[in-house]
PDB file of C-alpha atoms in Angstrom:
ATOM      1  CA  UNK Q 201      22.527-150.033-207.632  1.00 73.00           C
ATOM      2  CA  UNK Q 202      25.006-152.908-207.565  1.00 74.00           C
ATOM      3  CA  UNK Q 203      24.989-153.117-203.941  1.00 82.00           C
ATOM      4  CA  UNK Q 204      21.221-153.020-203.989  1.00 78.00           C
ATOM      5  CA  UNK Q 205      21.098-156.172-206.576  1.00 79.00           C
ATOM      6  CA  UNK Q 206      23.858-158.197-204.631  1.00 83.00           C
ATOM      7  CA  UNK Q 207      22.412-157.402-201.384  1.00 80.00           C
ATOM      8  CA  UNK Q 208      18.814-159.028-202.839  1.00 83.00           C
ATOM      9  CA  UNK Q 209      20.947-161.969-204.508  1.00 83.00           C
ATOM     10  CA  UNK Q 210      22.288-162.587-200.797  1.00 85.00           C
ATOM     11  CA  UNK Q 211      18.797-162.490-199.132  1.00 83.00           C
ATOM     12  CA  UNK Q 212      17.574-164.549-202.196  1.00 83.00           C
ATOM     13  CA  UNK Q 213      20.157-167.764-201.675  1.00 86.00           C
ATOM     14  CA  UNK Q 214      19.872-167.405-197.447  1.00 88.00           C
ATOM     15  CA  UNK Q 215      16.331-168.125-198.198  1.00 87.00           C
ATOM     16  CA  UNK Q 216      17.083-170.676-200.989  1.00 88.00           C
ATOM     17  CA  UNK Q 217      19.123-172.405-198.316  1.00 90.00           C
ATOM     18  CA  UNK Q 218      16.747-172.302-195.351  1.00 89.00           C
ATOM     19  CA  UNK Q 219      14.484-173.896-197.655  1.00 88.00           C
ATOM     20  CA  UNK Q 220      16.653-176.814-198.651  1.00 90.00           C
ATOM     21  CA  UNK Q 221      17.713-177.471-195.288  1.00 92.00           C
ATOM     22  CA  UNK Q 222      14.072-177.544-194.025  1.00 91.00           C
ATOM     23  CA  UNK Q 223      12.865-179.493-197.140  1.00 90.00           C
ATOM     24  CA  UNK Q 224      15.753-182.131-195.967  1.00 93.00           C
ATOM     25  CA  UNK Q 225      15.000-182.214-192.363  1.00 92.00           C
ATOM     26  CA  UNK Q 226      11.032-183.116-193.908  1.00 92.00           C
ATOM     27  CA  UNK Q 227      12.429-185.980-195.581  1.00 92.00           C
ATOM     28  CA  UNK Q 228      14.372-187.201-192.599  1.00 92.00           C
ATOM     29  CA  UNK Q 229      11.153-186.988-190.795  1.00 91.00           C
ATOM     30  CA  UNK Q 230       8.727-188.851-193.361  1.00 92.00           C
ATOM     31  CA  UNK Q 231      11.431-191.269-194.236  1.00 93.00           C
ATOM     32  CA  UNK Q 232      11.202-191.990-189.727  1.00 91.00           C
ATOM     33  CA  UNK Q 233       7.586-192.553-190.046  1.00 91.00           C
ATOM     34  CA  UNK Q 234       7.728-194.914-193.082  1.00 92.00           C
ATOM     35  CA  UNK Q 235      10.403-196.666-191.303  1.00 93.00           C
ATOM     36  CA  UNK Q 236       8.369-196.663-187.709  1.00 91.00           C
ATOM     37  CA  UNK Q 237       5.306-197.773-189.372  1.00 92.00           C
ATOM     38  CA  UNK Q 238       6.660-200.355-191.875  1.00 93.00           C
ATOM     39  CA  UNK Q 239       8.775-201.944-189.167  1.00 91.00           C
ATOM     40  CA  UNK Q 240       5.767-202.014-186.677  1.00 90.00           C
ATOM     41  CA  UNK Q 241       3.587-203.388-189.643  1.00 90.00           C
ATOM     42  CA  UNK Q 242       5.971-206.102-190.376  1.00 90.00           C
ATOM     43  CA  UNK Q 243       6.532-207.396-187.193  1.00 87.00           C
ATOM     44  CA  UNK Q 244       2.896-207.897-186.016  1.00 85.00           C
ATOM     45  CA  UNK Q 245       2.487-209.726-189.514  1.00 86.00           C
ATOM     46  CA  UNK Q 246       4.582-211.605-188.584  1.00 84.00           C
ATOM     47  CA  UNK Q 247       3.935-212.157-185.425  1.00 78.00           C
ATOM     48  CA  UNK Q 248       0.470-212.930-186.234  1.00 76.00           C
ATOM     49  CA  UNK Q 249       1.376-215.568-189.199  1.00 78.00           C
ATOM     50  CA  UNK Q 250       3.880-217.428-186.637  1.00 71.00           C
ATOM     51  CA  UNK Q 251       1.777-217.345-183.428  1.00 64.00           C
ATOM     52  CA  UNK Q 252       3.527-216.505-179.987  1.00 57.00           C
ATOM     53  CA  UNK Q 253       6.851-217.937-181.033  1.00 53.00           C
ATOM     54  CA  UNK Q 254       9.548-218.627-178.822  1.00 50.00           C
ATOM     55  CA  UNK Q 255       9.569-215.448-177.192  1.00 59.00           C
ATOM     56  CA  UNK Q 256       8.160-215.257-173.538  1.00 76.00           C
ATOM     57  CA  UNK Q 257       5.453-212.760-173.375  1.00 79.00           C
ATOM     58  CA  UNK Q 258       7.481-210.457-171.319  1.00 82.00           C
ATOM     59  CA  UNK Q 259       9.579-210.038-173.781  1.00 84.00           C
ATOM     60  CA  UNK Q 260       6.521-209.057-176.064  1.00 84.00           C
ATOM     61  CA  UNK Q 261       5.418-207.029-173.771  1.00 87.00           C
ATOM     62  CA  UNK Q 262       8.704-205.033-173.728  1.00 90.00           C
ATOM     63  CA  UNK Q 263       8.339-204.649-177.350  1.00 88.00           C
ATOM     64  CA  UNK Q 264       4.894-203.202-177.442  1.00 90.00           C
ATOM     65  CA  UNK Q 265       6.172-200.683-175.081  1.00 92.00           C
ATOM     66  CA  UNK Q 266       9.645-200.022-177.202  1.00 92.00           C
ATOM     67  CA  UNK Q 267       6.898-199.323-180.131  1.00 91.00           C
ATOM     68  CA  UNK Q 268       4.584-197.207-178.181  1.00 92.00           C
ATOM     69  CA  UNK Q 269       7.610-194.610-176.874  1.00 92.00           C
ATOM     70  CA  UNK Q 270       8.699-194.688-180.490  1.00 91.00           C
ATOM     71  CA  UNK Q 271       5.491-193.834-181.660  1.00 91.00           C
ATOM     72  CA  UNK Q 272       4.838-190.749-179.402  1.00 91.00           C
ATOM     73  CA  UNK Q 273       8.439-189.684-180.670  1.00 90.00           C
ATOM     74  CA  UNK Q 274       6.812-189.832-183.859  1.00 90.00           C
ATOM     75  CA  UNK Q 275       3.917-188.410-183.273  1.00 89.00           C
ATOM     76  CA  UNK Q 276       5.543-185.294-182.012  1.00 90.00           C
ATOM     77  CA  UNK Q 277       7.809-185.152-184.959  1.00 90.00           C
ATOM     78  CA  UNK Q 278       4.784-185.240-187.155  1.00 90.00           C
ATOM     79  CA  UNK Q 279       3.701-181.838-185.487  1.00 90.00           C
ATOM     80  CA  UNK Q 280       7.294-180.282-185.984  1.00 91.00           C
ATOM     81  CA  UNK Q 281       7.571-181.606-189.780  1.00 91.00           C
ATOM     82  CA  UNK Q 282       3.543-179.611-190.115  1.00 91.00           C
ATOM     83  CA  UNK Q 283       5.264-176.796-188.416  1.00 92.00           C
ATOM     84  CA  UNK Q 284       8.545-176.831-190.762  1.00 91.00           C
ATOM     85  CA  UNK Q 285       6.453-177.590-194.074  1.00 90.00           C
ATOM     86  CA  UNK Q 286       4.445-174.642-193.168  1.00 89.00           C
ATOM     87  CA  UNK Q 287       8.003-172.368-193.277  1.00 88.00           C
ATOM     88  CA  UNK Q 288       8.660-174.616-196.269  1.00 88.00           C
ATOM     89  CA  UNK Q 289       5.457-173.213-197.812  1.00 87.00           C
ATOM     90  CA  UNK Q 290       6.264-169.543-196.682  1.00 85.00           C
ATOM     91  CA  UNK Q 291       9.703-169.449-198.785  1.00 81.00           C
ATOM     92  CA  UNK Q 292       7.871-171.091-201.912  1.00 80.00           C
ATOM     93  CA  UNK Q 293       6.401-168.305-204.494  1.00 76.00           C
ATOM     94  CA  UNK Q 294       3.803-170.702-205.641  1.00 76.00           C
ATOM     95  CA  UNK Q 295       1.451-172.732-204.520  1.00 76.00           C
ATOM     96  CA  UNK Q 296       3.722-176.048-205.445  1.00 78.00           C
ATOM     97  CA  UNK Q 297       3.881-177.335-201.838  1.00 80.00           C
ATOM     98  CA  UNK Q 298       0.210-176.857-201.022  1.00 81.00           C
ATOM     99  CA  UNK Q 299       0.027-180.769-200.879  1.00 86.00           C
ATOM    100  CA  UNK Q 300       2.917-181.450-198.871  1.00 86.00           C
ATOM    101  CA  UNK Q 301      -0.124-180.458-195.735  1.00 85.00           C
ATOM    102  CA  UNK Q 302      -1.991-183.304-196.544  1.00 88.00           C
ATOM    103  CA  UNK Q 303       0.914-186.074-196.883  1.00 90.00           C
ATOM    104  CA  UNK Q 304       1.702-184.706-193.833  1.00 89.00           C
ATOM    105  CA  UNK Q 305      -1.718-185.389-192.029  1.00 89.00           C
ATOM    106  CA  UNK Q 306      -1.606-188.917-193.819  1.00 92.00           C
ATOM    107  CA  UNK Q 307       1.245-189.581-192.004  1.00 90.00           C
ATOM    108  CA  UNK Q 308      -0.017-188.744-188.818  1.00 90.00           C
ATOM    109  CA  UNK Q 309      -3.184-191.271-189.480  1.00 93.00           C
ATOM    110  CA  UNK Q 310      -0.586-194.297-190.607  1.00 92.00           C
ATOM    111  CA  UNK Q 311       1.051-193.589-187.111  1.00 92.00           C
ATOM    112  CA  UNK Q 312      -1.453-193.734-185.035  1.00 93.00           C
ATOM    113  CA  UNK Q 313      -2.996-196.496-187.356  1.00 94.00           C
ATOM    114  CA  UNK Q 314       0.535-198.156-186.432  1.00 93.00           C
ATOM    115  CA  UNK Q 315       0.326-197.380-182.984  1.00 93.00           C
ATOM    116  CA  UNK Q 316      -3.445-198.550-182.714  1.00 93.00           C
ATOM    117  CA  UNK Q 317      -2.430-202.522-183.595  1.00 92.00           C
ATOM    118  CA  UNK Q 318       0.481-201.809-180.997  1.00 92.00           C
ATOM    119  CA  UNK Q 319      -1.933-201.259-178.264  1.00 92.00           C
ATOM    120  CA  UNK Q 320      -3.997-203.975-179.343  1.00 91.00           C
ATOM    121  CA  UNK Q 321      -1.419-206.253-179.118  1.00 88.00           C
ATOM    122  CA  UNK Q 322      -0.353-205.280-175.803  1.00 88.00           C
ATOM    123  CA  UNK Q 323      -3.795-205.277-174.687  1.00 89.00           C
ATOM    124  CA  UNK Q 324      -4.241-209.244-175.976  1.00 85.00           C
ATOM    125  CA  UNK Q 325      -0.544-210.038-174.010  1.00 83.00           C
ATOM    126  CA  UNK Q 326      -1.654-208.236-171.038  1.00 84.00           C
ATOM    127  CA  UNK Q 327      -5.216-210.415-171.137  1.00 83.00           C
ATOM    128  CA  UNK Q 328      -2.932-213.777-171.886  1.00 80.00           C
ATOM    129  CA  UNK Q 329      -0.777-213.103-169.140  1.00 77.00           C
ATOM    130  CA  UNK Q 330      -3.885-212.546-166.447  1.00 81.00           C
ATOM    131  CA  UNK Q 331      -4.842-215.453-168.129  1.00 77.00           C
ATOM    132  CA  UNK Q 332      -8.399-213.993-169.081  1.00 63.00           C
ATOM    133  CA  UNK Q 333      -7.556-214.345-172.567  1.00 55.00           C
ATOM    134  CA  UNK Q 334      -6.071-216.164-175.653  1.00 54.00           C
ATOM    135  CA  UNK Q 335      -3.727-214.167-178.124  1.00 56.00           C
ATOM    136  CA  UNK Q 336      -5.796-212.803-180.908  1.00 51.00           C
ATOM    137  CA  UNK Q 337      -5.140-209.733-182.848  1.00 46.00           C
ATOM    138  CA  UNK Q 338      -7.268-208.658-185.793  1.00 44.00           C
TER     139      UNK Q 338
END
């Protein structure tokens, strides 16, 4: 009988403790997208507010791209953060985490939301430098 309880105790905290580890890697991932997004947010404000600046366009241009390959990183690591709150939600005896699918699709939207005024910007440089256009992002 004792062996029976412990070995149940054992399975019970090996679960316990694939469940914290996964609920940690989850926050490493959503605290990544807040990061990507309110760092790609910030800059084209202000970028926006202070015009071209004194950087050459290139050099915009090598940004929009540095944002775009981080945001497909992201946007992969929003699949494997559904995938691991789905384990997440396997391990949980009640239906606590349910939401936790939903915050997870919202952060897919604010990426590719992010990764939409990316491309637009790159689009306007790309126009500026065939000199077809004028730099104007909405």
């Amino acid at each position: 009988m004792y062996n029976v309880l412990g070995k149940r105790v054992t399975e019970g905290k090996t679960e316990c403790d694939k469940a914290l580890r996964l609920s940690r890697k989850i926050k490493k991932e959503v605290n990544g997208f807040r990061e990507l997004t309110e760092n790609i947010k910030g800059d084209i404000s202000k970028k926006q507010k202070d015009g071209p600046g004194p950087l050459s366009l290139n050099q915009e241009m090598e940004w929009c791209k540095s944002m775009e390959s981080e945001g497909k990183k992201k946007l992969n690591g929003v699949e494997d953060a559904k995938k691991m709150v789905e384990q997440l939600i396997k391990y949980s005896k009640e239906d606590c985490l349910e939401p936790m699918r939903g915050e997870i699709a919202d952060w897919k939207e604010k990426v590719e939301e992010a990764m939409s005024e990316v491309a637009a910007r790159r689009s306007s440089l790309s126009k500026v430098m065939e000199g077809t256009g004028s730099l104007e992002i909405n």
